[in-house]
Coordinates of C-alpha atoms in Angstrom, one line a residue:
M1 CA -13.2 -55.8 34.1
K2 CA -11.1 -58.5 32.5
T3 CA -8.7 -57.2 29.6
P4 CA -7.8 -59.0 26.8
S5 CA -4.2 -57.6 26.3
R6 CA -1.4 -59.4 25.9
R7 CA 0.3 -60.5 29.1
L8 CA 4.1 -60.8 30.0
F9 CA 3.2 -61.1 33.7
D10 CA 0.1 -60.8 35.2
R11 CA 1.4 -59.3 38.6
I12 CA 4.8 -58.1 39.7
E13 CA 6.7 -59.9 42.5
G14 CA 9.5 -57.9 41.8
V15 CA 11.6 -55.5 39.8
T16 CA 15.3 -55.7 40.3
L17 CA 18.2 -53.5 38.7
E18 CA 21.6 -55.3 39.0
N19 CA 24.8 -53.2 38.4
I20 CA 22.9 -51.0 35.6
S21 CA 25.3 -48.3 33.9
K22 CA 24.5 -45.7 31.0
R23 CA 27.0 -43.5 29.7
Y24 CA 26.8 -40.7 27.1
G25 CA 30.2 -40.2 25.6
E26 CA 32.5 -39.0 28.4
S27 CA 29.3 -38.5 30.7
V28 CA 28.0 -40.9 33.2
A29 CA 24.2 -40.7 33.5
V30 CA 23.8 -43.9 35.6
E31 CA 26.8 -45.8 37.2
K32 CA 26.4 -49.1 38.6
L33 CA 23.0 -48.9 40.0
S34 CA 21.6 -51.9 42.0
L35 CA 18.2 -51.5 43.2
R36 CA 15.1 -54.1 43.9
V37 CA 11.6 -52.8 43.9
G38 CA 9.0 -55.2 45.9
G39 CA 5.7 -56.0 44.2
G40 CA 3.1 -53.7 45.3
E41 CA 5.7 -50.9 46.4
L42 CA 5.8 -47.4 46.0
L43 CA 9.4 -46.6 45.4
I44 CA 10.6 -42.9 45.0
L45 CA 13.3 -42.2 42.7
I46 CA 14.8 -38.9 44.0
G47 CA 17.8 -36.6 43.6
P48 CA 18.6 -33.4 41.7
S49 CA 18.5 -32.9 38.1
G50 CA 20.9 -34.6 36.3
S51 CA 21.3 -37.3 39.0
G52 CA 20.0 -40.2 36.7
K53 CA 16.6 -40.5 37.9
T54 CA 14.6 -40.5 34.5
T55 CA 17.5 -42.4 32.8
T56 CA 17.0 -45.3 35.1
L57 CA 13.3 -44.9 34.5
K58 CA 13.9 -44.9 30.6
M59 CA 16.1 -48.3 30.9
I60 CA 13.4 -50.0 32.9
N61 CA 10.8 -49.3 30.0
R62 CA 13.8 -50.2 27.0
L63 CA 13.5 -46.7 25.8
I64 CA 17.2 -46.9 26.1
E65 CA 19.2 -49.5 26.8
P66 CA 21.8 -49.9 29.5
D67 CA 25.7 -50.3 28.6
E68 CA 26.3 -52.6 31.2
G69 CA 24.0 -54.6 33.7
K70 CA 20.5 -56.3 33.7
I71 CA 17.2 -55.5 34.4
F72 CA 14.8 -58.1 36.0
V73 CA 11.2 -58.6 36.3
N74 CA 9.8 -61.1 38.0
G75 CA 13.0 -62.7 37.7
M76 CA 13.1 -62.4 34.2
D77 CA 15.7 -60.5 31.9
I78 CA 13.9 -57.9 30.3
A79 CA 16.3 -58.1 27.2
Q80 CA 14.8 -61.1 26.3
F81 CA 11.4 -59.5 25.8
D82 CA 10.3 -57.7 22.4
P83 CA 10.6 -54.2 23.6
V84 CA 7.4 -52.9 22.0
L85 CA 5.2 -55.9 24.0
L86 CA 7.4 -55.1 27.5
R87 CA 6.1 -51.0 26.9
R88 CA 2.6 -52.3 26.8
N89 CA 2.8 -54.3 29.9
I90 CA 4.3 -51.2 31.4
G91 CA 2.1 -47.8 32.5
Y92 CA 4.2 -44.7 31.7
V93 CA 3.3 -41.2 32.9
I94 CA 5.1 -38.1 32.4
Q95 CA 5.2 -34.3 33.6
E96 CA 4.1 -33.2 30.1
V97 CA 1.3 -35.7 29.9
G98 CA 1.6 -36.3 26.3
L99 CA -1.9 -36.4 25.4
F100 CA -2.8 -36.1 21.7
P101 CA -4.4 -32.8 21.1
H102 CA -6.6 -34.0 18.1
M103 CA -8.0 -36.7 19.9
T104 CA -10.8 -36.8 22.6
V105 CA -10.3 -37.9 25.6
E106 CA -12.0 -41.2 25.3
E107 CA -9.9 -41.7 22.3
N108 CA -6.7 -41.1 24.3
I109 CA -7.5 -43.6 26.8
G110 CA -8.8 -46.1 24.1
L111 CA -5.8 -45.9 21.9
L112 CA -3.8 -48.7 23.1
P113 CA -6.8 -51.1 23.6
K114 CA -7.8 -50.3 20.2
L115 CA -4.2 -51.0 19.1
E116 CA -4.4 -54.4 21.0
G117 CA -7.8 -55.2 19.1
W118 CA -10.6 -54.7 21.8
T119 CA -13.8 -54.2 20.4
E120 CA -15.6 -50.7 20.7
Q121 CA -17.7 -52.1 23.5
Q122 CA -14.9 -53.3 25.8
I123 CA -12.9 -50.1 24.9
R124 CA -15.9 -47.8 26.0
D125 CA -16.8 -49.9 29.3
K126 CA -12.7 -49.4 29.9
V127 CA -12.7 -45.7 29.2
D128 CA -15.8 -45.4 31.5
E129 CA -14.3 -47.3 34.3
L130 CA -11.0 -45.2 34.0
L131 CA -12.5 -42.0 34.0
Q132 CA -14.8 -42.8 37.4
L133 CA -11.5 -44.1 39.0
V134 CA -9.6 -40.8 38.3
S135 CA -12.6 -38.8 39.7
L136 CA -13.5 -37.4 35.9
L137 CA -17.5 -38.2 35.1
P138 CA -17.5 -40.1 31.8
G139 CA -20.6 -38.2 30.7
V140 CA -18.9 -34.8 31.0
F141 CA -15.3 -35.5 30.2
K142 CA -14.6 -38.1 27.7
R143 CA -15.7 -36.3 24.4
R144 CA -13.8 -33.1 25.4
Y145 CA -10.3 -32.5 23.9
P146 CA -7.0 -31.6 26.0
R147 CA -7.1 -28.0 25.1
E148 CA -10.6 -28.1 27.1
L149 CA -9.4 -29.6 30.1
S150 CA -7.2 -27.9 33.3
G151 CA -3.7 -29.1 34.2
G152 CA -5.2 -31.2 36.7
Q153 CA -7.5 -33.3 34.5
Q154 CA -5.0 -33.7 31.6
Q155 CA -2.9 -35.4 34.6
R156 CA -5.7 -37.4 35.4
V157 CA -6.1 -38.4 31.7
G158 CA -2.7 -39.3 31.3
L159 CA -2.7 -41.5 34.5
A160 CA -6.1 -43.2 33.3
R161 CA -4.2 -44.0 29.9
A162 CA -1.2 -45.5 31.6
L163 CA -3.8 -48.0 33.3
A164 CA -5.7 -49.0 30.0
L165 CA -4.1 -51.9 29.8
D166 CA -4.2 -53.3 33.4
A167 CA -0.4 -52.8 33.5
P168 CA 0.8 -54.5 36.9
L169 CA 4.0 -52.0 36.8
L170 CA 3.6 -48.3 36.7
L171 CA 6.3 -45.9 35.8
M172 CA 6.1 -42.1 36.8
D173 CA 8.1 -39.2 35.9
E174 CA 7.5 -36.0 37.7
P175 CA 3.7 -36.2 36.7
F176 CA 2.9 -33.4 39.3
G177 CA 5.9 -31.3 38.6
A178 CA 4.2 -28.5 36.6
L179 CA 1.4 -27.9 38.6
D180 CA 0.5 -25.2 41.5
P181 CA 1.2 -26.4 44.8
I182 CA -2.6 -26.8 45.6
L183 CA -3.5 -28.7 42.9
R184 CA -0.3 -30.7 43.2
R185 CA -1.6 -31.8 46.8
Q186 CA -4.9 -32.4 45.7
L187 CA -3.5 -34.9 42.9
Q188 CA -1.2 -36.6 45.4
N189 CA -4.2 -37.0 47.7
E190 CA -6.2 -38.6 44.8
F191 CA -3.2 -40.8 43.7
L192 CA -2.6 -42.4 47.0
R193 CA -6.4 -43.6 46.9
I194 CA -5.9 -45.0 43.4
K195 CA -2.8 -46.8 44.6
K196 CA -5.1 -48.2 47.3
E197 CA -7.4 -49.4 45.0
L198 CA -4.9 -50.9 42.3
H199 CA -2.3 -52.5 44.5
R200 CA -0.1 -51.7 41.5
T201 CA 3.9 -51.8 41.8
I202 CA 5.3 -48.1 41.2
I203 CA 8.3 -46.7 40.3
F204 CA 8.0 -42.6 40.8
V205 CA 10.6 -40.3 39.6
T206 CA 10.5 -36.6 41.8
H207 CA 12.9 -33.9 42.8
D208 CA 10.5 -32.6 45.9
I209 CA 11.6 -34.4 49.1
E210 CA 8.0 -33.4 50.5
E211 CA 6.4 -35.5 47.7
S212 CA 8.4 -38.5 48.1
F213 CA 7.5 -38.4 52.1
T214 CA 3.7 -38.0 51.0
L215 CA 3.7 -40.7 48.6
G216 CA 6.8 -43.4 48.9
D217 CA 7.0 -46.5 50.9
R218 CA 10.6 -46.3 50.4
I219 CA 12.9 -43.4 49.0
A220 CA 15.9 -43.9 46.6
I221 CA 18.2 -41.0 46.6
M222 CA 20.6 -40.3 44.0
N223 CA 23.2 -38.1 43.2
E224 CA 25.7 -37.8 40.5
A225 CA 24.7 -40.8 38.5
K226 CA 24.9 -42.8 41.7
L227 CA 22.5 -44.5 44.1
I228 CA 23.3 -42.8 47.8
Q229 CA 20.8 -44.4 50.0
V230 CA 17.4 -46.1 49.8
G231 CA 15.2 -46.6 52.9
E232 CA 11.9 -46.2 54.6
P233 CA 11.2 -42.4 55.3
N234 CA 12.2 -42.6 59.0
E235 CA 15.2 -44.5 58.3
L236 CA 16.4 -41.8 56.0
L237 CA 15.6 -39.1 58.8
L238 CA 17.4 -40.9 61.4
Q239 CA 19.9 -42.9 59.8
P240 CA 21.1 -40.7 56.7
A241 CA 24.1 -42.0 54.7
D242 CA 26.2 -39.1 54.2
D243 CA 25.9 -35.2 54.4
F244 CA 24.2 -34.9 51.2
V245 CA 21.1 -37.1 52.3
V246 CA 21.2 -35.2 55.7
D247 CA 21.1 -31.9 53.7
M248 CA 18.3 -33.6 51.6
V249 CA 16.1 -34.6 54.1
D250 CA 16.6 -32.8 57.1
A251 CA 18.9 -29.4 56.6
K252 CA 16.5 -28.0 53.9
R253 CA 13.3 -28.5 55.9
K254 CA 11.7 -25.4 56.3
Y255 CA 10.0 -26.3 59.8
K256 CA 13.0 -26.7 62.0
H257 CA 11.8 -24.0 64.5
I258 CA 8.0 -25.0 64.3
D259 CA 7.1 -23.5 67.6
S260 CA 8.0 -20.2 67.1
L261 CA 6.2 -20.0 63.7
S262 CA 2.8 -18.7 63.2
V263 CA 0.3 -19.3 60.4
K264 CA 1.2 -16.7 58.6
D265 CA 5.0 -17.5 58.4
M266 CA 3.7 -20.8 56.2
M267 CA 0.7 -19.9 54.6
I268 CA 0.5 -19.5 50.5
P269 CA -0.7 -16.1 49.8
L270 CA -4.2 -16.7 48.0
E271 CA -4.1 -15.7 44.5
E272 CA -7.1 -14.3 42.7
K273 CA -7.7 -17.5 40.4
Y274 CA -9.0 -19.1 43.5
M275 CA -11.6 -16.7 44.3
F276 CA -15.2 -17.1 43.1
N277 CA -18.3 -15.3 44.1
A278 CA -20.5 -17.2 46.1
S279 CA -23.7 -15.7 43.5
M280 CA -21.9 -17.6 40.4
N281 CA -23.9 -20.2 39.1
V282 CA -22.1 -24.1 39.1
R283 CA -22.1 -24.7 35.6
D284 CA -20.1 -21.4 34.7
A285 CA -18.0 -22.0 37.7
R286 CA -17.3 -25.5 36.5
E287 CA -15.9 -23.9 33.3
E288 CA -14.3 -20.9 34.8
M289 CA -12.4 -23.5 36.8
I290 CA -11.0 -25.1 34.0
K291 CA -10.0 -22.0 32.3
R292 CA -8.2 -20.9 35.7
D293 CA -6.4 -24.6 35.8
V294 CA -7.6 -24.7 39.5
E295 CA -9.7 -27.3 41.2
L296 CA -10.1 -25.4 44.5
A297 CA -12.8 -22.4 44.6
V298 CA -12.3 -20.2 47.7
V299 CA -16.4 -19.0 47.5
V300 CA -16.6 -15.4 48.8
E301 CA -19.5 -12.9 49.3
K302 CA -18.4 -9.1 49.3
S303 CA -14.7 -10.0 49.9
R304 CA -16.1 -12.4 53.3
L305 CA -15.2 -16.1 53.1
V306 CA -18.4 -18.4 52.6
G307 CA -16.9 -21.4 52.2
C308 CA -14.7 -23.6 49.8
T309 CA -15.6 -26.4 47.2
V310 CA -13.7 -28.6 44.9
F311 CA -14.1 -29.3 41.2
K312 CA -15.5 -32.7 41.3
D313 CA -18.3 -31.4 43.6
L314 CA -19.5 -29.1 41.0
L315 CA -19.9 -31.9 38.7
T316 CA -23.7 -31.6 38.8
D317 CA -26.7 -30.4 36.5
K318 CA -28.6 -28.7 39.3
M319 CA -29.4 -25.3 39.0
T320 CA -28.0 -23.5 41.7
V321 CA -25.2 -21.4 42.8
I322 CA -21.6 -22.2 44.1
G323 CA -22.5 -20.6 47.5
D324 CA -25.0 -23.3 48.1
I325 CA -22.6 -26.1 47.5
A326 CA -19.5 -24.5 49.3
E327 CA -18.5 -26.4 52.7
Q328 CA -17.1 -24.8 55.7
P329 CA -13.4 -25.4 55.8
I330 CA -10.8 -25.2 58.5
I331 CA -10.1 -21.6 59.3
F332 CA -7.2 -20.1 61.0
E333 CA -6.2 -16.4 61.6
M334 CA -2.6 -15.5 60.7
N335 CA -1.5 -15.1 63.9
H336 CA -2.6 -18.8 65.1
P337 CA 0.2 -20.9 66.3
M338 CA 1.6 -22.9 63.2
A339 CA 2.0 -26.2 65.4
S340 CA -1.4 -26.2 66.9
A341 CA -2.6 -25.5 63.3
L342 CA -0.8 -28.3 61.9
E343 CA -2.2 -30.6 64.9
E344 CA -5.7 -29.4 64.2
L345 CA -5.1 -30.7 60.4
K346 CA -4.1 -33.8 61.3
K347 CA -6.8 -34.6 63.8
N348 CA -9.7 -33.8 61.1
N349 CA -7.5 -35.5 58.2
Q350 CA -7.4 -32.6 56.3
F351 CA -4.4 -30.9 54.4
I352 CA -5.5 -27.6 53.6
A353 CA -7.1 -24.6 55.6
I354 CA -8.2 -21.0 54.6
V355 CA -6.2 -18.1 56.4
V356 CA -7.9 -15.3 57.3
E357 CA -7.7 -11.4 58.4
E358 CA -10.9 -9.7 59.5
Q359 CA -12.9 -12.6 58.2
M360 CA -11.5 -11.9 54.5
P361 CA -9.4 -15.2 53.0
V362 CA -5.8 -14.2 52.6
G363 CA -4.1 -17.3 52.1
L364 CA -3.9 -21.3 52.1
L365 CA -2.2 -23.4 54.5
L366 CA -1.0 -27.0 53.4
S367 CA -0.4 -30.0 55.6
N368 CA 1.7 -32.9 54.4
K369 CA 3.3 -35.9 56.0
I370 CA 6.4 -34.6 57.0
L371 CA 4.8 -31.8 58.6
Q372 CA 2.4 -34.3 60.7
R373 CA 5.6 -36.0 62.0
M374 CA 6.5 -32.8 63.8
V375 CA 3.3 -32.1 66.0

């Protein structure tokens, strides 16, 4: 759908940060940062708290202004743009989502298009399109309020809202940081799919090295307000600039001695919130997943594993029970060798497996790109 918004740029050819600095009194938030992000690239900014990641993102969006240096988009100095118009040409997603609680999902997503003067029909069409994109059925979700959504669903709505004006540049500040590991990995996979579909230029802040390896085309490592190194994941692993980079991408990895590990050493203990009885009907299971803030259901019958399913597979009005929808996952016993388990996950293009003990589910095993490099 072609949108009628005011455009500063239709596509991103490059974003350049040129010696930008930001100070607060004696405290230095960002010091002489120079960096270039290519058009269509997903660049990760990573570092410990206080390293300058979020400050850098806010300077790109002109929520704060640099004390020194310049920022260019497509070769144009963003200081020359009206800041409100600039922000409407940049999508912005934060960890806290920031949905308006008194507005429905449809109203939250359609707010900026409404301010831009779109017609009601244009707004309805765009909301439906974006909800489909982020795997939320419009008929089910657009009239719900944020309090009626799970954490993962709220993040999806936040992403849809950031895309409402078709901004070619997307800034994301730890959008999955508050989610549990299972849901976080699910949303990372969803986000990779959306990135391929939209071809946006994205600058993504995280403190999680595994997330950065999973999502990033390149990774920029910051520490104490300075850029330490930027490169593709393999460059950081094979040619780290200093001991700080070594520690971040290598020494702190939990998987160095993977040949000596079994599945039980790496699994996440299965919490009760993920357990659903096979006899529960689909509609009740769907609402219960929202209440529990999960999007994965491990389906059991008399404590024995039946299968598993995800929330979007429950978006049906068919009168059936969750056991009929559950699919058979990859299953490992607790003593299964870790390296072999990861190889099987990789071969089957899966990121999750169920760990069992005497046919009873006891844990979840997650895979990611870092682990896949090691098998």
